[in-house]
Amino acid sequence: EAGVAQSPRYKIIEKRQSVAFWCNPISGHATLYWYQQILGQGPKLLIQFQNNGVVDDSQLPKDRFSAERLKGVDSTLKIQPAKLEDSAVYLCASSLIVRDEQFFGPGTRLTVL
Amino acid sequence: EDKVVQSPLSLVVHEGDTVTLNCSYEVTNFRSLLWYKQEKKAPTFLFMLTSSGIEKKSGRLSSILDKKELSSILNITATQTGDSAIYLCAPSGSARQLTFGSGTQLTVLP
């Protein structure tokens, strides 16, 4: 069974530029999560989707971050404009609706200069 | 606000030692507690605990949940260098959302 796929793996941008990350969840997983993990901290939830609807985006900085999950499968997370403090690893995870276990993709390491 | 505290923050041991990692939590609508191992980037799932007092085992790793004390421990016996990683504790609460602790950085020296 294929795992969660993410791209790109690494991205370096300058502040005020925009960036987008892509995630393809495990087949059949209706729930998809985006997390931000800053060095030395645990992952912090940004947004949770179930199918193509948003369950919770209360921790998403909506002035600069946006996310969508068209057709209830792939998802993209965008940052525009980026700030220095956005430097982090962005993790995507997916799960079955009826299960607590989440399975993570390899993440995208974003460096904002 | 949901809260998770892991201790110790870091631990350095030698191969063959046994280690115990601690996790305490305060989570609304608690459902279960999950442990993950993080090497390099992606956290990988280790255990999910839902019932108090029932130990889950996988090889040299074991874990137990105490719902009365709102805590869990992860034990690793006969540690190996390949066990070096960050171990993350994450209780599941409302909407099956996970709240992660900052993790315990385990280093196993040969």
mmCIF file of C-alpha atoms in Angstrom:
data_model
loop_
_atom_site.group_PDB
_atom_site.id
_atom_site.type_symbol
_atom_site.label_atom_id
_atom_site.label_comp_id
_atom_site.label_asym_id
_atom_site.label_seq_id
_atom_site.Cartn_x
_atom_site.Cartn_y
_atom_site.Cartn_z
ATOM 1 C CA GLU A 1 0.000 0.000 0.000
ATOM 2 C CA ALA A 2 1.437 3.357 -0.999
ATOM 3 C CA GLY A 3 1.964 5.878 1.792
ATOM 4 C CA VAL A 4 1.216 9.575 1.936
ATOM 5 C CA ALA A 5 3.035 11.437 -0.827
ATOM 6 C CA GLN A 6 4.225 15.013 -0.536
ATOM 7 C CA SER A 7 6.130 17.374 -2.788
ATOM 8 C CA PRO A 8 8.422 19.145 -2.946
ATOM 9 C CA ARG A 9 10.723 17.717 -0.275
ATOM 10 C CA TYR A 10 12.645 20.949 0.143
ATOM 11 C CA LYS A 11 11.933 24.550 -0.725
ATOM 12 C CA ILE A 12 13.943 27.700 -0.167
ATOM 13 C CA ILE A 13 12.297 31.060 -0.815
ATOM 14 C CA GLU A 14 12.764 34.670 0.168
ATOM 15 C CA LYS A 15 10.362 36.426 2.495
ATOM 16 C CA ARG A 16 7.275 37.852 0.826
ATOM 17 C CA GLN A 17 7.382 35.199 -1.900
ATOM 18 C CA SER A 18 4.674 32.579 -2.241
ATOM 19 C CA VAL A 19 4.975 28.802 -2.009
ATOM 20 C CA ALA A 20 2.692 25.809 -2.438
ATOM 21 C CA PHE A 21 2.891 22.275 -1.105
ATOM 22 C CA TRP A 22 1.084 19.230 -2.457
ATOM 23 C CA CYS A 23 -0.159 16.117 -0.669
ATOM 24 C CA ASN A 24 -1.693 12.871 -1.895
ATOM 25 C CA PRO A 25 -3.124 10.786 0.971
ATOM 26 C CA ILE A 26 -3.294 7.028 1.352
ATOM 27 C CA SER A 27 -5.979 5.634 -0.933
ATOM 28 C CA GLY A 28 -9.319 5.447 0.834
ATOM 29 C CA HIS A 29 -8.375 7.850 3.632
ATOM 30 C CA ALA A 30 -11.105 10.455 3.782
ATOM 31 C CA THR A 31 -9.491 12.597 6.467
ATOM 32 C CA LEU A 32 -6.451 14.722 5.647
ATOM 33 C CA TYR A 33 -4.405 16.956 7.952
ATOM 34 C CA TRP A 34 -1.741 19.588 7.436
ATOM 35 C CA TYR A 35 0.723 20.206 10.251
ATOM 36 C CA GLN A 36 3.512 22.699 10.807
ATOM 37 C CA GLN A 37 6.530 21.468 12.755
ATOM 38 C CA ILE A 38 9.008 24.063 13.919
ATOM 39 C CA LEU A 39 12.440 22.813 14.969
ATOM 40 C CA GLY A 40 12.381 21.446 18.504
ATOM 41 C CA GLN A 41 8.592 21.281 18.718
ATOM 42 C CA GLY A 42 5.946 18.694 18.011
ATOM 43 C CA PRO A 43 3.719 18.994 14.935
ATOM 44 C CA LYS A 44 0.985 21.612 15.238
ATOM 45 C CA LEU A 45 -2.279 21.109 13.375
ATOM 46 C CA LEU A 46 -3.062 23.766 10.767
ATOM 47 C CA ILE A 47 -6.138 22.351 9.061
ATOM 48 C CA GLN A 48 -8.228 19.179 8.963
ATOM 49 C CA PHE A 49 -10.318 18.067 5.975
ATOM 50 C CA GLN A 50 -12.883 15.323 5.764
ATOM 51 C CA ASN A 51 -13.443 14.467 2.114
ATOM 52 C CA ASN A 52 -13.437 17.929 0.514
ATOM 53 C CA GLY A 53 -14.884 19.793 3.500
ATOM 54 C CA VAL A 54 -12.985 21.642 6.222
ATOM 55 C CA VAL A 55 -13.473 20.195 9.712
ATOM 56 C CA ASP A 56 -11.200 22.630 11.545
ATOM 57 C CA ASP A 57 -9.003 25.475 10.358
ATOM 58 C CA SER A 58 -8.933 27.429 13.610
ATOM 59 C CA GLN A 59 -5.122 27.350 13.784
ATOM 60 C CA LEU A 60 -4.508 28.305 10.160
ATOM 61 C CA PRO A 61 -3.179 31.885 9.807
ATOM 62 C CA LYS A 62 -5.737 32.788 7.187
ATOM 63 C CA ASP A 63 -4.191 36.121 6.298
ATOM 64 C CA ARG A 64 -1.359 34.269 4.568
ATOM 65 C CA PHE A 65 -2.130 30.545 4.540
ATOM 66 C CA SER A 66 -4.744 28.802 2.441
ATOM 67 C CA ALA A 67 -5.526 25.170 1.757
ATOM 68 C CA GLU A 68 -7.877 23.263 -0.453
ATOM 69 C CA ARG A 69 -8.815 19.683 -1.127
ATOM 70 C CA LEU A 70 -10.638 19.533 -4.396
ATOM 71 C CA LYS A 71 -12.439 16.278 -5.194
ATOM 72 C CA GLY A 72 -11.692 14.974 -1.723
ATOM 73 C CA VAL A 73 -8.311 13.449 -2.570
ATOM 74 C CA ASP A 74 -5.199 15.579 -3.195
ATOM 75 C CA SER A 75 -4.627 18.736 -1.199
ATOM 76 C CA THR A 76 -2.513 21.848 -1.567
ATOM 77 C CA LEU A 77 -1.332 24.236 1.133
ATOM 78 C CA LYS A 78 -0.232 27.703 0.079
ATOM 79 C CA ILE A 79 1.612 30.475 1.877
ATOM 80 C CA GLN A 80 1.447 33.987 0.439
ATOM 81 C CA PRO A 81 3.393 36.037 1.387
ATOM 82 C CA ALA A 82 5.896 34.003 3.381
ATOM 83 C CA LYS A 83 7.521 35.300 6.552
ATOM 84 C CA LEU A 84 10.762 34.242 8.201
ATOM 85 C CA GLU A 85 8.824 32.510 10.988
ATOM 86 C CA ASP A 86 7.177 30.197 8.451
ATOM 87 C CA SER A 87 10.443 28.251 8.191
ATOM 88 C CA ALA A 88 9.433 24.761 9.298
ATOM 89 C CA VAL A 89 8.620 21.269 8.098
ATOM 90 C CA TYR A 90 5.113 20.990 6.681
ATOM 91 C CA LEU A 91 3.659 17.555 7.235
ATOM 92 C CA CYS A 92 0.607 16.031 5.640
ATOM 93 C CA ALA A 93 -1.175 13.119 7.303
ATOM 94 C CA SER A 94 -4.223 11.031 6.478
ATOM 95 C CA SER A 95 -6.518 8.647 8.283
ATOM 96 C CA LEU A 96 -9.670 6.625 7.897
ATOM 97 C CA ILE A 97 -12.758 8.443 9.164
ATOM 98 C CA VAL A 98 -13.361 5.917 11.939
ATOM 99 C CA ARG A 99 -9.747 5.600 13.145
ATOM 100 C CA ASP A 100 -7.527 7.779 15.326
ATOM 101 C CA GLU A 101 -4.223 6.652 13.789
ATOM 102 C CA GLN A 102 -2.798 9.145 11.368
ATOM 103 C CA PHE A 103 -0.137 8.275 8.817
ATOM 104 C CA PHE A 104 2.344 10.916 7.808
ATOM 105 C CA GLY A 105 4.049 11.829 4.581
ATOM 106 C CA PRO A 106 7.767 12.647 4.378
ATOM 107 C CA GLY A 107 7.149 16.367 4.804
ATOM 108 C CA THR A 108 8.404 19.486 3.050
ATOM 109 C CA ARG A 109 11.197 21.453 4.669
ATOM 110 C CA LEU A 110 10.602 25.160 3.987
ATOM 111 C CA THR A 111 13.340 27.702 4.542
ATOM 112 C CA VAL A 112 12.382 31.369 4.275
ATOM 113 C CA LEU A 113 15.357 33.734 3.888
ATOM 114 C CA GLU B 1 -6.540 24.430 25.824
ATOM 115 C CA ASP B 2 -5.244 20.899 25.280
ATOM 116 C CA LYS B 3 -1.793 20.292 26.746
ATOM 117 C CA VAL B 4 0.813 17.545 26.466
ATOM 118 C CA VAL B 5 4.058 17.376 28.441
ATOM 119 C CA GLN B 6 6.761 14.849 27.706
ATOM 120 C CA SER B 7 9.770 14.044 29.842
ATOM 121 C CA PRO B 8 12.650 13.895 29.769
ATOM 122 C CA LEU B 9 13.268 16.298 26.893
ATOM 123 C CA SER B 10 16.390 14.372 25.957
ATOM 124 C CA LEU B 11 18.082 11.199 27.007
ATOM 125 C CA VAL B 12 21.463 9.687 26.162
ATOM 126 C CA VAL B 13 22.025 6.001 26.893
ATOM 127 C CA HIS B 14 24.263 3.166 25.787
ATOM 128 C CA GLU B 15 23.215 0.173 23.749
ATOM 129 C CA GLY B 16 21.544 -2.436 25.909
ATOM 130 C CA ASP B 17 20.104 0.036 28.407
ATOM 131 C CA THR B 18 16.377 0.222 29.169
ATOM 132 C CA VAL B 19 14.626 3.564 28.924
ATOM 133 C CA THR B 20 11.263 4.900 30.080
ATOM 134 C CA LEU B 21 9.682 7.891 28.387
ATOM 135 C CA ASN B 22 6.846 9.786 30.029
ATOM 136 C CA CYS B 23 3.831 11.612 28.698
ATOM 137 C CA SER B 24 1.177 13.525 30.633
ATOM 138 C CA TYR B 25 -1.819 15.155 28.999
ATOM 139 C CA GLU B 26 -4.891 17.304 29.458
ATOM 140 C CA VAL B 27 -7.197 16.868 26.489
ATOM 141 C CA THR B 28 -10.872 17.614 26.008
ATOM 142 C CA ASN B 29 -12.964 14.603 24.941
ATOM 143 C CA PHE B 30 -10.049 12.193 25.215
ATOM 144 C CA ARG B 31 -10.336 9.219 22.861
ATOM 145 C CA SER B 32 -6.934 7.521 22.756
ATOM 146 C CA LEU B 33 -3.215 8.133 23.084
ATOM 147 C CA LEU B 34 -0.771 7.553 20.268
ATOM 148 C CA TRP B 35 3.007 7.208 20.242
ATOM 149 C CA TYR B 36 5.106 8.045 17.198
ATOM 150 C CA LYS B 37 8.806 7.695 16.377
ATOM 151 C CA GLN B 38 10.339 10.497 14.333
ATOM 152 C CA GLU B 39 13.628 10.012 12.534
ATOM 153 C CA LYS B 40 14.657 12.732 10.101
ATOM 154 C CA LYS B 41 11.210 13.856 8.954
ATOM 155 C CA ALA B 42 7.982 11.845 9.040
ATOM 156 C CA PRO B 43 6.591 10.547 12.342
ATOM 157 C CA THR B 44 5.903 6.816 12.107
ATOM 158 C CA PHE B 45 3.112 5.241 14.122
ATOM 159 C CA LEU B 46 4.073 2.976 17.027
ATOM 160 C CA PHE B 47 1.086 2.403 19.326
ATOM 161 C CA MET B 48 -2.441 3.467 20.002
ATOM 162 C CA LEU B 49 -3.735 3.041 23.549
ATOM 163 C CA THR B 50 -7.381 3.326 24.510
ATOM 164 C CA SER B 51 -7.761 1.364 27.740
ATOM 165 C CA SER B 52 -6.060 1.960 31.072
ATOM 166 C CA GLY B 53 -3.673 -0.634 32.393
ATOM 167 C CA ILE B 54 -3.430 -2.751 29.267
ATOM 168 C CA GLU B 55 0.115 -2.969 27.982
ATOM 169 C CA LYS B 56 0.756 -2.942 24.279
ATOM 170 C CA LYS B 57 3.958 -4.530 23.054
ATOM 171 C CA SER B 58 5.884 -4.572 19.815
ATOM 172 C CA GLY B 59 9.230 -6.274 20.057
ATOM 173 C CA ARG B 60 11.374 -4.373 22.543
ATOM 174 C CA LEU B 61 8.870 -1.515 22.821
ATOM 175 C CA SER B 62 5.926 -1.457 25.160
ATOM 176 C CA SER B 63 3.507 1.174 26.335
ATOM 177 C CA ILE B 64 0.771 1.581 28.897
ATOM 178 C CA LEU B 65 -1.899 4.170 29.558
ATOM 179 C CA ASP B 66 -3.158 5.432 32.933
ATOM 180 C CA LYS B 67 -6.390 7.346 32.368
ATOM 181 C CA LYS B 68 -6.749 8.162 36.052
ATOM 182 C CA GLU B 69 -3.349 9.866 36.133
ATOM 183 C CA LEU B 70 -3.738 11.204 32.563
ATOM 184 C CA SER B 71 -0.396 9.754 31.605
ATOM 185 C CA SER B 72 1.369 7.153 29.538
ATOM 186 C CA ILE B 73 4.822 5.613 29.459
ATOM 187 C CA LEU B 74 6.815 4.127 26.615
ATOM 188 C CA ASN B 75 9.463 1.568 27.531
ATOM 189 C CA ILE B 76 12.288 0.430 25.291
ATOM 190 C CA THR B 77 14.371 -2.507 26.487
ATOM 191 C CA ALA B 78 17.802 -3.546 25.200
ATOM 192 C CA THR B 79 18.143 -0.311 23.263
ATOM 193 C CA GLN B 80 19.953 -0.255 19.927
ATOM 194 C CA THR B 81 21.492 2.605 17.969
ATOM 195 C CA GLY B 82 18.566 2.337 15.561
ATOM 196 C CA ASP B 83 16.251 3.415 18.382
ATOM 197 C CA SER B 84 17.818 6.882 18.286
ATOM 198 C CA ALA B 85 14.976 9.231 17.356
ATOM 199 C CA ILE B 86 12.461 11.680 18.735
ATOM 200 C CA TYR B 87 9.525 9.938 20.397
ATOM 201 C CA LEU B 88 6.268 11.875 20.227
ATOM 202 C CA CYS B 89 3.209 11.393 22.364
ATOM 203 C CA ALA B 90 -0.157 12.538 20.974
ATOM 204 C CA PRO B 91 -3.531 12.182 22.653
ATOM 205 C CA SER B 92 -6.539 12.135 20.348
ATOM 206 C CA GLY B 93 -9.425 14.391 21.311
ATOM 207 C CA SER B 94 -12.342 16.086 19.610
ATOM 208 C CA ALA B 95 -12.761 15.237 15.930
ATOM 209 C CA ARG B 96 -9.911 12.732 16.319
ATOM 210 C CA GLN B 97 -7.408 15.595 16.318
ATOM 211 C CA LEU B 98 -3.971 14.856 17.739
ATOM 212 C CA THR B 99 -2.180 17.231 20.102
ATOM 213 C CA PHE B 100 1.535 16.536 20.042
ATOM 214 C CA GLY B 101 4.043 16.986 22.814
ATOM 215 C CA SER B 102 7.488 18.400 22.076
ATOM 216 C CA GLY B 103 8.927 14.912 22.152
ATOM 217 C CA THR B 104 11.796 13.123 23.864
ATOM 218 C CA GLN B 105 15.062 13.052 21.921
ATOM 219 C CA LEU B 106 16.624 9.636 22.548
ATOM 220 C CA THR B 107 20.255 9.048 21.620
ATOM 221 C CA VAL B 108 21.646 5.525 21.910
ATOM 222 C CA LEU B 109 25.417 5.312 21.849
ATOM 223 C CA PRO B 110 27.240 2.156 20.695
#
